[in-house]
Tab-separated table of C-alpha atoms in Angstrom:
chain	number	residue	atom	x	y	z
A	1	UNK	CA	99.441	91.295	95.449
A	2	UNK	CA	99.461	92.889	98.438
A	3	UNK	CA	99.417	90.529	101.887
A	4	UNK	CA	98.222	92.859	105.195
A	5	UNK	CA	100.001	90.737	108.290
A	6	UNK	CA	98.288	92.640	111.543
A	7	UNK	CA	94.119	92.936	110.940
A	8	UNK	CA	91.365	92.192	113.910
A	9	UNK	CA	88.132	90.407	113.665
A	10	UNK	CA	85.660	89.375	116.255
A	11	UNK	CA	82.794	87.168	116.197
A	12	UNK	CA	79.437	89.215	115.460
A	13	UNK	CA	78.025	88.151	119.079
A	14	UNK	CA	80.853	90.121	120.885
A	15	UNK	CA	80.416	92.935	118.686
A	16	UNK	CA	77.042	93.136	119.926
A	17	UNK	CA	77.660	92.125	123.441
A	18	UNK	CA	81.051	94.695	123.558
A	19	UNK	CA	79.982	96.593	126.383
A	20	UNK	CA	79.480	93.149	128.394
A	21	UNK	CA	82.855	92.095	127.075
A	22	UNK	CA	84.992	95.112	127.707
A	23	UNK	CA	83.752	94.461	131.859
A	24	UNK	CA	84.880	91.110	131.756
A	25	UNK	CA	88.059	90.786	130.069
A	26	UNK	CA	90.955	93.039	130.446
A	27	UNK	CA	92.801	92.623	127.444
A	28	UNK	CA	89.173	93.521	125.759
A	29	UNK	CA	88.710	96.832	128.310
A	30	UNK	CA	91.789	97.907	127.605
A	31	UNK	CA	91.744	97.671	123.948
A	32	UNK	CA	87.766	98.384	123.184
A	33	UNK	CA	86.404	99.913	125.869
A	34	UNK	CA	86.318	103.701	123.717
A	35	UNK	CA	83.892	103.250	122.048
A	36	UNK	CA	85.845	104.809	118.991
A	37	UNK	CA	88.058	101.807	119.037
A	38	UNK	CA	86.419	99.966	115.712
A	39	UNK	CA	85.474	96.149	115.626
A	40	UNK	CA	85.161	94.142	112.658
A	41	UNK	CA	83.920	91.007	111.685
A	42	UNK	CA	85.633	88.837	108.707
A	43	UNK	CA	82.709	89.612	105.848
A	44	UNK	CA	83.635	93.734	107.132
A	45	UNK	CA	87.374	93.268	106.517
A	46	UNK	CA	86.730	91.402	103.531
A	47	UNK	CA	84.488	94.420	102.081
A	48	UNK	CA	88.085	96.617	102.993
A	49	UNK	CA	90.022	94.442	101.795
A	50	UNK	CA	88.324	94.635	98.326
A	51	UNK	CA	87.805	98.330	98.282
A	52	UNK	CA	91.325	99.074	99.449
A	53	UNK	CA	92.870	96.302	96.891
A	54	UNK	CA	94.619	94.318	99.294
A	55	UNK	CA	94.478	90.170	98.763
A	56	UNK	CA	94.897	88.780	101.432
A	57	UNK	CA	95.403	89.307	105.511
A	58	UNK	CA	96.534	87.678	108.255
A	59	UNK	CA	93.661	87.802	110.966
A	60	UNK	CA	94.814	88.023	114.636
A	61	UNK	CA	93.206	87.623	117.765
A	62	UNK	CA	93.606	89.075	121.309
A	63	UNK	CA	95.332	87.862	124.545
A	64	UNK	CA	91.648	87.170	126.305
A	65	UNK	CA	92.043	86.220	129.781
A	66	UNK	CA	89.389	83.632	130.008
A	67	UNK	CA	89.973	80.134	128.197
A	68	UNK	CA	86.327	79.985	127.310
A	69	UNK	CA	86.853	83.287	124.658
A	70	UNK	CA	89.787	82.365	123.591
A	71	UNK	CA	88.655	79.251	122.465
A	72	UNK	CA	85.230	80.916	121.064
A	73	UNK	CA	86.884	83.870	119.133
A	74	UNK	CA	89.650	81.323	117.688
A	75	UNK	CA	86.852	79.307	116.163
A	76	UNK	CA	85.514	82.308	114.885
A	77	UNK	CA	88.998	83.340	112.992
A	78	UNK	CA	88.967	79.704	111.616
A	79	UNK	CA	85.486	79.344	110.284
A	80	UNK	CA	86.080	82.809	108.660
A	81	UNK	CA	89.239	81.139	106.901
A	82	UNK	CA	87.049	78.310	105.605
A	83	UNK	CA	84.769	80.534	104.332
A	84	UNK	CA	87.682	83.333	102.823
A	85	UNK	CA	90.227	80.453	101.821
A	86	UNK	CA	91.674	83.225	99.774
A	87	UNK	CA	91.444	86.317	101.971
A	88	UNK	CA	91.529	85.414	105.527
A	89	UNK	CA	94.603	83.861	106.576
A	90	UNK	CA	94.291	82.533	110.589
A	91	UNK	CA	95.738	83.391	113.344
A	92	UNK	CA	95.081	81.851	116.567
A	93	UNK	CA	95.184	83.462	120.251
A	94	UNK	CA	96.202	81.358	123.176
A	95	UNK	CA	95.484	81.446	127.008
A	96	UNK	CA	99.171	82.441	127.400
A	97	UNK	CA	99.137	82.939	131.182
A	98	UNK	CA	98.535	79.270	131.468
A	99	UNK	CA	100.948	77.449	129.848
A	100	UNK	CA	99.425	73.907	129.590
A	101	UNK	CA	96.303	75.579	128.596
A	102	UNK	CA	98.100	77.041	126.005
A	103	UNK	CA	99.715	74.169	124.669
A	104	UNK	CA	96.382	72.309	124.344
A	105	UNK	CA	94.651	75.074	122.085
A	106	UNK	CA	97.639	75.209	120.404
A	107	UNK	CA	96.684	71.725	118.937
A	108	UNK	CA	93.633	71.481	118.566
A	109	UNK	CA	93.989	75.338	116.494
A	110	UNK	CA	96.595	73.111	114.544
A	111	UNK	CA	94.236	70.558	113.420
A	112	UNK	CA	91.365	73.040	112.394
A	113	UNK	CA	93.648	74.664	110.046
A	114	UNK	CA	95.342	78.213	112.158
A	115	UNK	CA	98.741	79.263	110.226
A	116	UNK	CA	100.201	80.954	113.319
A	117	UNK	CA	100.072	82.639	116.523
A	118	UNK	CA	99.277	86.124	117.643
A	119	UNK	CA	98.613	88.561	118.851
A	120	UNK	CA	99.641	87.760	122.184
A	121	UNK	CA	99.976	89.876	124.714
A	122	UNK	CA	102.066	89.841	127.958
A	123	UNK	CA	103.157	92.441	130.254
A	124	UNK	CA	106.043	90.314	131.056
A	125	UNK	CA	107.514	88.535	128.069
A	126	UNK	CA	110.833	87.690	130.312
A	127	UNK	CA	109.079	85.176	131.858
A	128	UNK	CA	107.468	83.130	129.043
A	129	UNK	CA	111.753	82.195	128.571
A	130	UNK	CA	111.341	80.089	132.192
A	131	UNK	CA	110.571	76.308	131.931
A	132	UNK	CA	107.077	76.305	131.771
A	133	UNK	CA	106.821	77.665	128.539
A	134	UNK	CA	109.661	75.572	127.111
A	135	UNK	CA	107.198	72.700	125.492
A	136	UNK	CA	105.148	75.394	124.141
A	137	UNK	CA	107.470	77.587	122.281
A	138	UNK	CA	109.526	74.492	121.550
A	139	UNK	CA	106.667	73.220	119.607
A	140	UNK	CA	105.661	76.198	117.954
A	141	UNK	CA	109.197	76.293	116.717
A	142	UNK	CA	108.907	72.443	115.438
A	143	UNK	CA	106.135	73.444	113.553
A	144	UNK	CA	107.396	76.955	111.915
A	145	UNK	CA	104.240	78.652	113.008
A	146	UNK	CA	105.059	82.495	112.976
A	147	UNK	CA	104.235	83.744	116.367
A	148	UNK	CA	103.405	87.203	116.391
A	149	UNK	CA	103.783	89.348	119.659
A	150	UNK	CA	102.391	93.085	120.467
A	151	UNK	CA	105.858	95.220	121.401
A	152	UNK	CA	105.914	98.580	122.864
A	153	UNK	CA	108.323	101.183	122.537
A	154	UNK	CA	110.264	102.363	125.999
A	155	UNK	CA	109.402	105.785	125.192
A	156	UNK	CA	106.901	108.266	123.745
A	157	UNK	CA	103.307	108.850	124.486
A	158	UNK	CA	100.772	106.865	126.336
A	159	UNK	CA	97.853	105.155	124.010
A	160	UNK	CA	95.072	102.726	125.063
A	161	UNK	CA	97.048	98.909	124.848
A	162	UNK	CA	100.905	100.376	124.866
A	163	UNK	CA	101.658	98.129	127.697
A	164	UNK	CA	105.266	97.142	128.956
A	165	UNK	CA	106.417	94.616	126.266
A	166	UNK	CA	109.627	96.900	125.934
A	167	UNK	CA	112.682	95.213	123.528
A	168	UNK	CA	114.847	94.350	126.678
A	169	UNK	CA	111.606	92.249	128.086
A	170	UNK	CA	111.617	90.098	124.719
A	171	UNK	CA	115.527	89.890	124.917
A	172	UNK	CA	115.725	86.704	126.966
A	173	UNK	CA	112.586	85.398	125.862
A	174	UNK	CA	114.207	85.656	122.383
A	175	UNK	CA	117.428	84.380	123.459
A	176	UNK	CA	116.079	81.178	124.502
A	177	UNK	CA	114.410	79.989	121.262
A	178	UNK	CA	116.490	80.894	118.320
A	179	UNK	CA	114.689	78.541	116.152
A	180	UNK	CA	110.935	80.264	116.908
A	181	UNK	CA	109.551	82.435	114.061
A	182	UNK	CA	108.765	85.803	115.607
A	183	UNK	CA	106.807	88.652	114.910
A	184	UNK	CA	106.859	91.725	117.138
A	185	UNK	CA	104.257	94.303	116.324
A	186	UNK	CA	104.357	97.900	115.817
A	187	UNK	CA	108.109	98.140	114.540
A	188	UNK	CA	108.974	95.979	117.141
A	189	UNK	CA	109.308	99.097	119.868
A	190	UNK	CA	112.214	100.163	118.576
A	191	UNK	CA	114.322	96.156	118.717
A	192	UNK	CA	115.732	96.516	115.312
A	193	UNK	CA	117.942	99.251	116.257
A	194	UNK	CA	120.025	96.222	118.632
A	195	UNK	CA	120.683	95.052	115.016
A	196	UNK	CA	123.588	97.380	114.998
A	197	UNK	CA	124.924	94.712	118.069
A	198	UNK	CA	126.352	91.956	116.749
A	199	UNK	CA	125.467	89.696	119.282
A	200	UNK	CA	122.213	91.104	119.174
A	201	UNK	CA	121.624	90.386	115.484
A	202	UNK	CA	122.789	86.619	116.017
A	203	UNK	CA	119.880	86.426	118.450
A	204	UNK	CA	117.367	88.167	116.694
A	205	UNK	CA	118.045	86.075	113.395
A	206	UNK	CA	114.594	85.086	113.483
A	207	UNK	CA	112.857	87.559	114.057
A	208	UNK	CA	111.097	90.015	112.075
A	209	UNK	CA	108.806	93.931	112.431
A	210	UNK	CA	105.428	94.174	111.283
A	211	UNK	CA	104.276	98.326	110.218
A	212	UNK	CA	100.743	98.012	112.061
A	213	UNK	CA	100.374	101.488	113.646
A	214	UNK	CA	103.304	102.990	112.044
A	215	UNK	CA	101.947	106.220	110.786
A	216	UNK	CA	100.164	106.633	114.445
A	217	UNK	CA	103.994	106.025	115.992
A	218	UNK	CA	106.450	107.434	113.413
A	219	UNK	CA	107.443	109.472	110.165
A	220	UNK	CA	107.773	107.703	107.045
A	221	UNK	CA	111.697	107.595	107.222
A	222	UNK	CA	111.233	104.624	109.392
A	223	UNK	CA	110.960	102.288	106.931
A	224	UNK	CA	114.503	102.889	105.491
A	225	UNK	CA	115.786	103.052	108.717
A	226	UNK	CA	114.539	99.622	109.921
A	227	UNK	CA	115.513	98.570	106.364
A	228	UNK	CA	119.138	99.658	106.890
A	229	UNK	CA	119.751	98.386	110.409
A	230	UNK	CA	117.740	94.869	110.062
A	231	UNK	CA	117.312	94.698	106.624
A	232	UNK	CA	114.863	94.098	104.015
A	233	UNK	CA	113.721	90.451	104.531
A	234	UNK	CA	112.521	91.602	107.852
A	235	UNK	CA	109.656	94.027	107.380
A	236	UNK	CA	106.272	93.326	107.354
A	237	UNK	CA	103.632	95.585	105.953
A	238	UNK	CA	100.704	95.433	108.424
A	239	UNK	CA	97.642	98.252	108.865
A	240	UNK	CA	96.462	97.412	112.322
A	241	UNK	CA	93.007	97.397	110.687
A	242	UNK	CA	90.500	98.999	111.762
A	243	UNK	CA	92.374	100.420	113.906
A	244	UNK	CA	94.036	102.388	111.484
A	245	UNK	CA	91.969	102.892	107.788
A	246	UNK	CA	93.992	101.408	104.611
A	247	UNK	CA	94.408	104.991	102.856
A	248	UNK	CA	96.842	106.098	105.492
A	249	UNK	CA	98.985	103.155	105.984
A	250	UNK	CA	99.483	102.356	102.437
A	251	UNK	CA	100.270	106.247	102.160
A	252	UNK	CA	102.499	106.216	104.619
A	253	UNK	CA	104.843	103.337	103.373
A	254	UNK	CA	104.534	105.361	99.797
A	255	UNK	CA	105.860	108.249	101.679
A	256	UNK	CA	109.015	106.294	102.590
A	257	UNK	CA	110.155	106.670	99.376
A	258	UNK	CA	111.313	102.898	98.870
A	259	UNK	CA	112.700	101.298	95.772
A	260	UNK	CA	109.585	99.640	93.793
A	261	UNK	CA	111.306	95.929	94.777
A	262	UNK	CA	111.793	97.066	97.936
A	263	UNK	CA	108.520	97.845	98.596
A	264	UNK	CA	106.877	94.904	97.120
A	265	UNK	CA	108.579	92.953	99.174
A	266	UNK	CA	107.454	94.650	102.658
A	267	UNK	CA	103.956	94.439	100.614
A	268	UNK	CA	103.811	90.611	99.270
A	269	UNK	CA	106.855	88.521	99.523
A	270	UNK	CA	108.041	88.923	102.842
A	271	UNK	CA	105.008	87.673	104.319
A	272	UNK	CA	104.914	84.347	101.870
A	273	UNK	CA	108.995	84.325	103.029
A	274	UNK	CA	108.210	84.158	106.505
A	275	UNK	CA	104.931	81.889	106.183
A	276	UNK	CA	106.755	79.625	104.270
A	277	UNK	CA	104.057	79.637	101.564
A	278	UNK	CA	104.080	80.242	97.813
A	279	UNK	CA	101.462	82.494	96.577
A	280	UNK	CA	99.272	79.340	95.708
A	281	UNK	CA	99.084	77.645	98.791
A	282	UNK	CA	97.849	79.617	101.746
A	283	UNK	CA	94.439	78.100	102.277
Protein backbone atom coordinates (compact mmCIF):
# COMPACT_ATOMS: atom_id res chain seq x y z
CA UNK A 1 0.00 0.00 0.00
CA UNK A 2 1.14 3.11 -0.72
CA UNK A 3 -0.62 6.32 1.29
CA UNK A 4 0.21 9.91 -0.76
CA UNK A 5 -0.11 12.65 2.35
CA UNK A 6 0.05 16.19 0.21
CA UNK A 7 -2.62 15.96 -3.05
CA UNK A 8 -5.09 19.07 -4.14
CA UNK A 9 -8.62 18.94 -5.26
CA UNK A 10 -11.09 21.62 -6.00
CA UNK A 11 -14.67 21.60 -6.54
CA UNK A 12 -15.52 21.33 -10.44
CA UNK A 13 -17.29 24.94 -10.28
CA UNK A 14 -13.92 26.68 -9.39
CA UNK A 15 -12.18 24.79 -11.91
CA UNK A 16 -14.39 26.31 -14.31
CA UNK A 17 -14.71 29.66 -12.74
CA UNK A 18 -10.51 29.73 -12.07
CA UNK A 19 -9.91 32.79 -13.79
CA UNK A 20 -12.75 34.52 -11.54
CA UNK A 21 -11.16 32.83 -8.56
CA UNK A 22 -7.51 33.56 -9.03
CA UNK A 23 -8.87 37.72 -8.96
CA UNK A 24 -10.50 37.22 -5.86
CA UNK A 25 -8.52 35.26 -3.57
CA UNK A 26 -4.89 35.59 -3.00
CA UNK A 27 -3.89 32.42 -1.76
CA UNK A 28 -5.74 31.13 -5.18
CA UNK A 29 -3.70 34.00 -7.48
CA UNK A 30 -0.78 33.14 -6.10
CA UNK A 31 -0.96 29.50 -6.41
CA UNK A 32 -3.19 29.13 -9.84
CA UNK A 33 -3.06 32.05 -11.54
CA UNK A 34 -0.37 30.26 -14.47
CA UNK A 35 -2.37 28.76 -16.10
CA UNK A 36 0.13 25.71 -16.15
CA UNK A 37 -0.50 25.30 -12.50
CA UNK A 38 -2.93 21.97 -12.81
CA UNK A 39 -6.34 21.62 -10.87
CA UNK A 40 -7.98 18.52 -10.08
CA UNK A 41 -11.09 17.37 -8.93
CA UNK A 42 -11.44 14.08 -6.57
CA UNK A 43 -12.89 11.56 -9.55
CA UNK A 44 -9.29 13.12 -11.56
CA UNK A 45 -7.03 12.16 -8.64
CA UNK A 46 -8.80 9.08 -8.18
CA UNK A 47 -8.17 8.10 -12.04
CA UNK A 48 -4.10 8.91 -10.87
CA UNK A 49 -4.31 7.36 -8.13
CA UNK A 50 -5.32 4.08 -9.90
CA UNK A 51 -3.02 4.41 -12.82
CA UNK A 52 -0.05 5.34 -10.67
CA UNK A 53 -0.96 2.43 -7.97
CA UNK A 54 -1.19 4.49 -5.06
CA UNK A 55 -4.28 3.60 -2.37
CA UNK A 56 -5.01 6.09 -0.79
CA UNK A 57 -4.31 10.14 -0.29
CA UNK A 58 -4.72 12.63 1.97
CA UNK A 59 -6.64 15.56 0.16
CA UNK A 60 -5.71 19.13 1.28
CA UNK A 61 -7.13 22.33 0.79
CA UNK A 62 -5.84 25.95 0.51
CA UNK A 63 -5.54 28.91 2.97
CA UNK A 64 -8.60 30.90 1.03
CA UNK A 65 -9.04 34.23 2.39
CA UNK A 66 -12.75 34.44 2.29
CA UNK A 67 -14.85 32.28 4.90
CA UNK A 68 -17.48 31.69 2.28
CA UNK A 69 -14.72 29.31 0.06
CA UNK A 70 -13.34 27.93 2.67
CA UNK A 71 -16.36 26.62 3.86
CA UNK A 72 -17.52 25.67 0.09
CA UNK A 73 -14.23 23.88 -0.99
CA UNK A 74 -14.14 21.99 2.57
CA UNK A 75 -17.52 20.52 1.76
CA UNK A 76 -16.28 19.63 -1.41
CA UNK A 77 -13.10 17.56 0.14
CA UNK A 78 -15.73 15.87 2.45
CA UNK A 79 -18.40 14.80 0.04
CA UNK A 80 -15.48 13.45 -2.11
CA UNK A 81 -14.48 11.30 1.08
CA UNK A 82 -18.02 9.94 1.30
CA UNK A 83 -17.99 9.06 -2.02
CA UNK A 84 -13.95 7.58 -2.04
CA UNK A 85 -14.25 6.11 1.64
CA UNK A 86 -11.23 4.21 0.52
CA UNK A 87 -9.18 6.69 -1.50
CA UNK A 88 -9.80 10.13 -0.39
CA UNK A 89 -8.79 10.78 3.01
CA UNK A 90 -10.00 14.66 4.19
CA UNK A 91 -8.39 17.36 4.97
CA UNK A 92 -9.98 20.47 5.95
CA UNK A 93 -8.78 24.26 5.37
CA UNK A 94 -9.61 26.89 7.90
CA UNK A 95 -10.07 30.76 7.79
CA UNK A 96 -6.80 30.94 9.80
CA UNK A 97 -6.50 34.74 9.89
CA UNK A 98 -9.56 34.74 12.02
CA UNK A 99 -9.19 32.77 14.80
CA UNK A 100 -12.79 32.32 16.11
CA UNK A 101 -13.74 31.74 12.61
CA UNK A 102 -11.43 29.15 12.57
CA UNK A 103 -12.37 27.44 15.54
CA UNK A 104 -16.01 27.22 14.39
CA UNK A 105 -15.21 25.37 10.98
CA UNK A 106 -13.02 23.47 12.82
CA UNK A 107 -16.19 21.78 14.35
CA UNK A 108 -18.47 21.64 12.29
CA UNK A 109 -15.43 19.90 9.64
CA UNK A 110 -15.22 17.55 12.80
CA UNK A 111 -18.68 16.40 12.73
CA UNK A 112 -18.88 15.84 8.84
CA UNK A 113 -16.11 13.47 9.07
CA UNK A 114 -12.39 15.75 8.10
CA UNK A 115 -9.26 13.64 9.58
CA UNK A 116 -7.06 16.74 9.84
CA UNK A 117 -5.95 20.08 8.98
CA UNK A 118 -4.00 21.57 6.15
CA UNK A 119 -2.72 23.05 4.14
CA UNK A 120 -2.61 26.20 5.84
CA UNK A 121 -0.87 28.87 4.93
CA UNK A 122 0.53 31.92 6.85
CA UNK A 123 3.14 34.34 6.12
CA UNK A 124 3.61 34.70 9.75
CA UNK A 125 3.37 31.46 11.66
CA UNK A 126 5.04 33.33 14.89
CA UNK A 127 2.01 34.79 15.55
CA UNK A 128 -0.57 31.94 15.46
CA UNK A 129 1.74 31.03 19.11
CA UNK A 130 -0.09 34.47 20.71
CA UNK A 131 -3.35 33.94 22.73
CA UNK A 132 -5.77 34.07 20.21
CA UNK A 133 -4.95 31.00 18.69
CA UNK A 134 -4.48 29.16 21.99
CA UNK A 135 -8.24 27.50 22.01
CA UNK A 136 -7.71 26.57 18.52
CA UNK A 137 -4.51 24.73 18.45
CA UNK A 138 -5.31 23.56 21.96
CA UNK A 139 -8.19 21.75 20.55
CA UNK A 140 -6.73 20.46 17.58
CA UNK A 141 -4.20 18.95 19.90
CA UNK A 142 -7.17 17.36 22.18
CA UNK A 143 -8.35 15.81 19.28
CA UNK A 144 -4.94 14.39 17.56
CA UNK A 145 -5.91 15.89 14.27
CA UNK A 146 -2.57 16.14 12.21
CA UNK A 147 -2.27 19.68 11.18
CA UNK A 148 -0.35 20.09 8.21
CA UNK A 149 1.43 23.49 7.40
CA UNK A 150 3.15 24.75 3.94
CA UNK A 151 7.08 25.58 5.06
CA UNK A 152 9.53 27.33 2.97
CA UNK A 153 13.08 27.04 2.87
CA UNK A 154 15.25 30.42 3.87
CA UNK A 155 17.13 30.00 0.80
CA UNK A 156 17.19 28.99 -2.88
CA UNK A 157 15.11 30.08 -5.76
CA UNK A 158 11.91 31.94 -5.98
CA UNK A 159 8.67 29.72 -7.18
CA UNK A 160 4.99 30.78 -7.37
CA UNK A 161 3.61 30.06 -3.36
CA UNK A 162 7.34 29.89 -1.61
CA UNK A 163 6.22 32.44 0.82
CA UNK A 164 8.00 33.30 4.24
CA UNK A 165 7.00 30.31 6.47
CA UNK A 166 10.88 29.92 7.16
CA UNK A 167 11.80 27.12 10.21
CA UNK A 168 12.65 29.99 12.74
CA UNK A 169 8.88 31.47 12.04
CA UNK A 170 7.36 27.93 13.11
CA UNK A 171 9.92 27.79 16.08
CA UNK A 172 7.75 29.52 18.66
CA UNK A 173 4.64 28.56 17.18
CA UNK A 174 5.98 25.00 17.73
CA UNK A 175 7.28 25.69 21.05
CA UNK A 176 4.03 26.55 22.41
CA UNK A 177 2.04 23.36 21.64
CA UNK A 178 4.16 20.35 22.15
CA UNK A 179 1.23 18.14 22.21
CA UNK A 180 -0.14 19.35 18.43
CA UNK A 181 0.49 16.84 15.60
CA UNK A 182 2.36 18.74 12.91
CA UNK A 183 3.06 18.47 9.47
CA UNK A 184 5.29 20.95 7.66
CA UNK A 185 5.35 20.59 3.93
CA UNK A 186 8.02 20.40 1.46
CA UNK A 187 10.80 18.84 3.83
CA UNK A 188 9.82 21.16 6.25
CA UNK A 189 12.28 24.12 4.68
CA UNK A 190 15.08 22.69 5.87
CA UNK A 191 13.65 22.30 10.15
CA UNK A 192 14.91 18.83 10.49
CA UNK A 193 18.41 19.83 10.31
CA UNK A 194 17.65 21.75 14.17
CA UNK A 195 17.29 18.00 15.01
CA UNK A 196 20.98 17.95 15.48
CA UNK A 197 19.97 20.65 18.65
CA UNK A 198 18.98 18.97 21.41
CA UNK A 199 16.72 21.35 22.64
CA UNK A 200 15.48 21.64 19.33
CA UNK A 201 14.58 17.96 18.95
CA UNK A 202 12.67 18.06 22.44
CA UNK A 203 10.50 20.70 20.78
CA UNK A 204 10.02 19.32 17.58
CA UNK A 205 9.01 15.80 19.10
CA UNK A 206 5.90 16.08 17.32
CA UNK A 207 6.47 17.02 14.44
CA UNK A 208 7.04 15.42 11.25
CA UNK A 209 8.27 16.32 6.96
CA UNK A 210 6.11 15.48 4.24
CA UNK A 211 8.31 14.89 0.43
CA UNK A 212 5.62 16.98 -1.66
CA UNK A 213 7.86 18.90 -4.12
CA UNK A 214 10.98 17.20 -3.25
CA UNK A 215 12.38 16.36 -6.60
CA UNK A 216 11.41 20.17 -7.71
CA UNK A 217 13.62 21.34 -4.36
CA UNK A 218 16.35 18.70 -3.89
CA UNK A 219 18.54 15.58 -4.98
CA UNK A 220 17.51 12.29 -3.90
CA UNK A 221 20.16 12.14 -1.00
CA UNK A 222 17.68 14.06 0.98
CA UNK A 223 15.82 11.43 2.09
CA UNK A 224 18.72 9.76 4.03
CA UNK A 225 19.71 12.87 5.23
CA UNK A 226 16.36 13.86 6.85
CA UNK A 227 16.31 10.16 7.83
CA UNK A 228 19.60 10.48 9.74
CA UNK A 229 19.08 13.80 11.49
CA UNK A 230 15.16 13.31 12.42
CA UNK A 231 14.76 9.92 11.82
CA UNK A 232 12.65 7.48 10.16
CA UNK A 233 9.23 7.75 11.91
CA UNK A 234 9.20 11.25 10.66
CA UNK A 235 8.96 11.24 6.89
CA UNK A 236 6.11 11.43 4.95
CA UNK A 237 5.92 10.46 1.33
CA UNK A 238 3.76 13.15 -0.36
CA UNK A 239 3.67 14.09 -4.43
CA UNK A 240 2.22 17.54 -4.28
CA UNK A 241 -0.18 16.21 -6.94
CA UNK A 242 -0.77 17.62 -9.70
CA UNK A 243 1.54 19.72 -9.08
CA UNK A 244 4.13 17.36 -9.54
CA UNK A 245 3.08 13.91 -11.82
CA UNK A 246 3.44 10.45 -9.74
CA UNK A 247 6.32 9.00 -12.12
CA UNK A 248 8.79 11.51 -10.81
CA UNK A 249 8.15 11.56 -7.20
CA UNK A 250 7.95 7.93 -6.72
CA UNK A 251 11.30 7.94 -8.87
CA UNK A 252 12.80 10.19 -6.95
CA UNK A 253 12.36 8.50 -3.45
CA UNK A 254 13.63 5.16 -5.50
CA UNK A 255 16.62 7.18 -6.30
CA UNK A 256 17.39 7.64 -2.59
CA UNK A 257 18.48 4.39 -2.42
CA UNK A 258 16.57 3.46 0.94
CA UNK A 259 16.40 0.12 2.65
CA UNK A 260 13.06 -1.73 1.32
CA UNK A 261 11.57 -1.23 5.22
CA UNK A 262 12.70 1.96 5.18
CA UNK A 263 10.99 2.96 2.38
CA UNK A 264 7.74 1.37 3.04
CA UNK A 265 7.50 3.09 5.85
CA UNK A 266 7.92 6.79 4.31
CA UNK A 267 5.36 5.03 1.70
CA UNK A 268 2.51 3.37 4.06
CA UNK A 269 3.11 3.18 7.71
CA UNK A 270 4.20 6.41 8.69
CA UNK A 271 1.19 8.02 7.56
CA UNK A 272 -1.26 5.29 9.48
CA UNK A 273 1.55 6.10 12.56
CA UNK A 274 0.86 9.60 12.53
CA UNK A 275 -3.05 9.35 11.71
CA UNK A 276 -3.40 7.10 14.34
CA UNK A 277 -5.24 4.64 12.07
CA UNK A 278 -4.76 0.97 11.21
CA UNK A 279 -4.95 0.16 7.64
CA UNK A 280 -8.73 -0.80 8.13
CA UNK A 281 -10.11 2.12 9.54
CA UNK A 282 -9.56 5.33 7.66
CA UNK A 283 -13.03 6.00 6.33
Amino acid sequence: MIIDFHTHIFPPEIIAARQEYTCRDSCMGLLYSNLKAKMITADELVAALNEAGVDRAVALNISWDSDELCTFTNNYLLESARRYPERIIPFCALPISNPSASLNELERCLSLGAKGIGELRTERPEELALPPYQPLFERIAQRGLVCLFHASEPLGHIYPGKGLATPERFYPFISRYPKLKLVLAHLGGGMPFYHLMPEAAKVLSNTAYDTAAAPFLYNPEIYQQVIKLAGEAKLLFGSDYPLMPYDRTLKHLLDGRLETDIQAKILRQNALDWLNKGETDLG
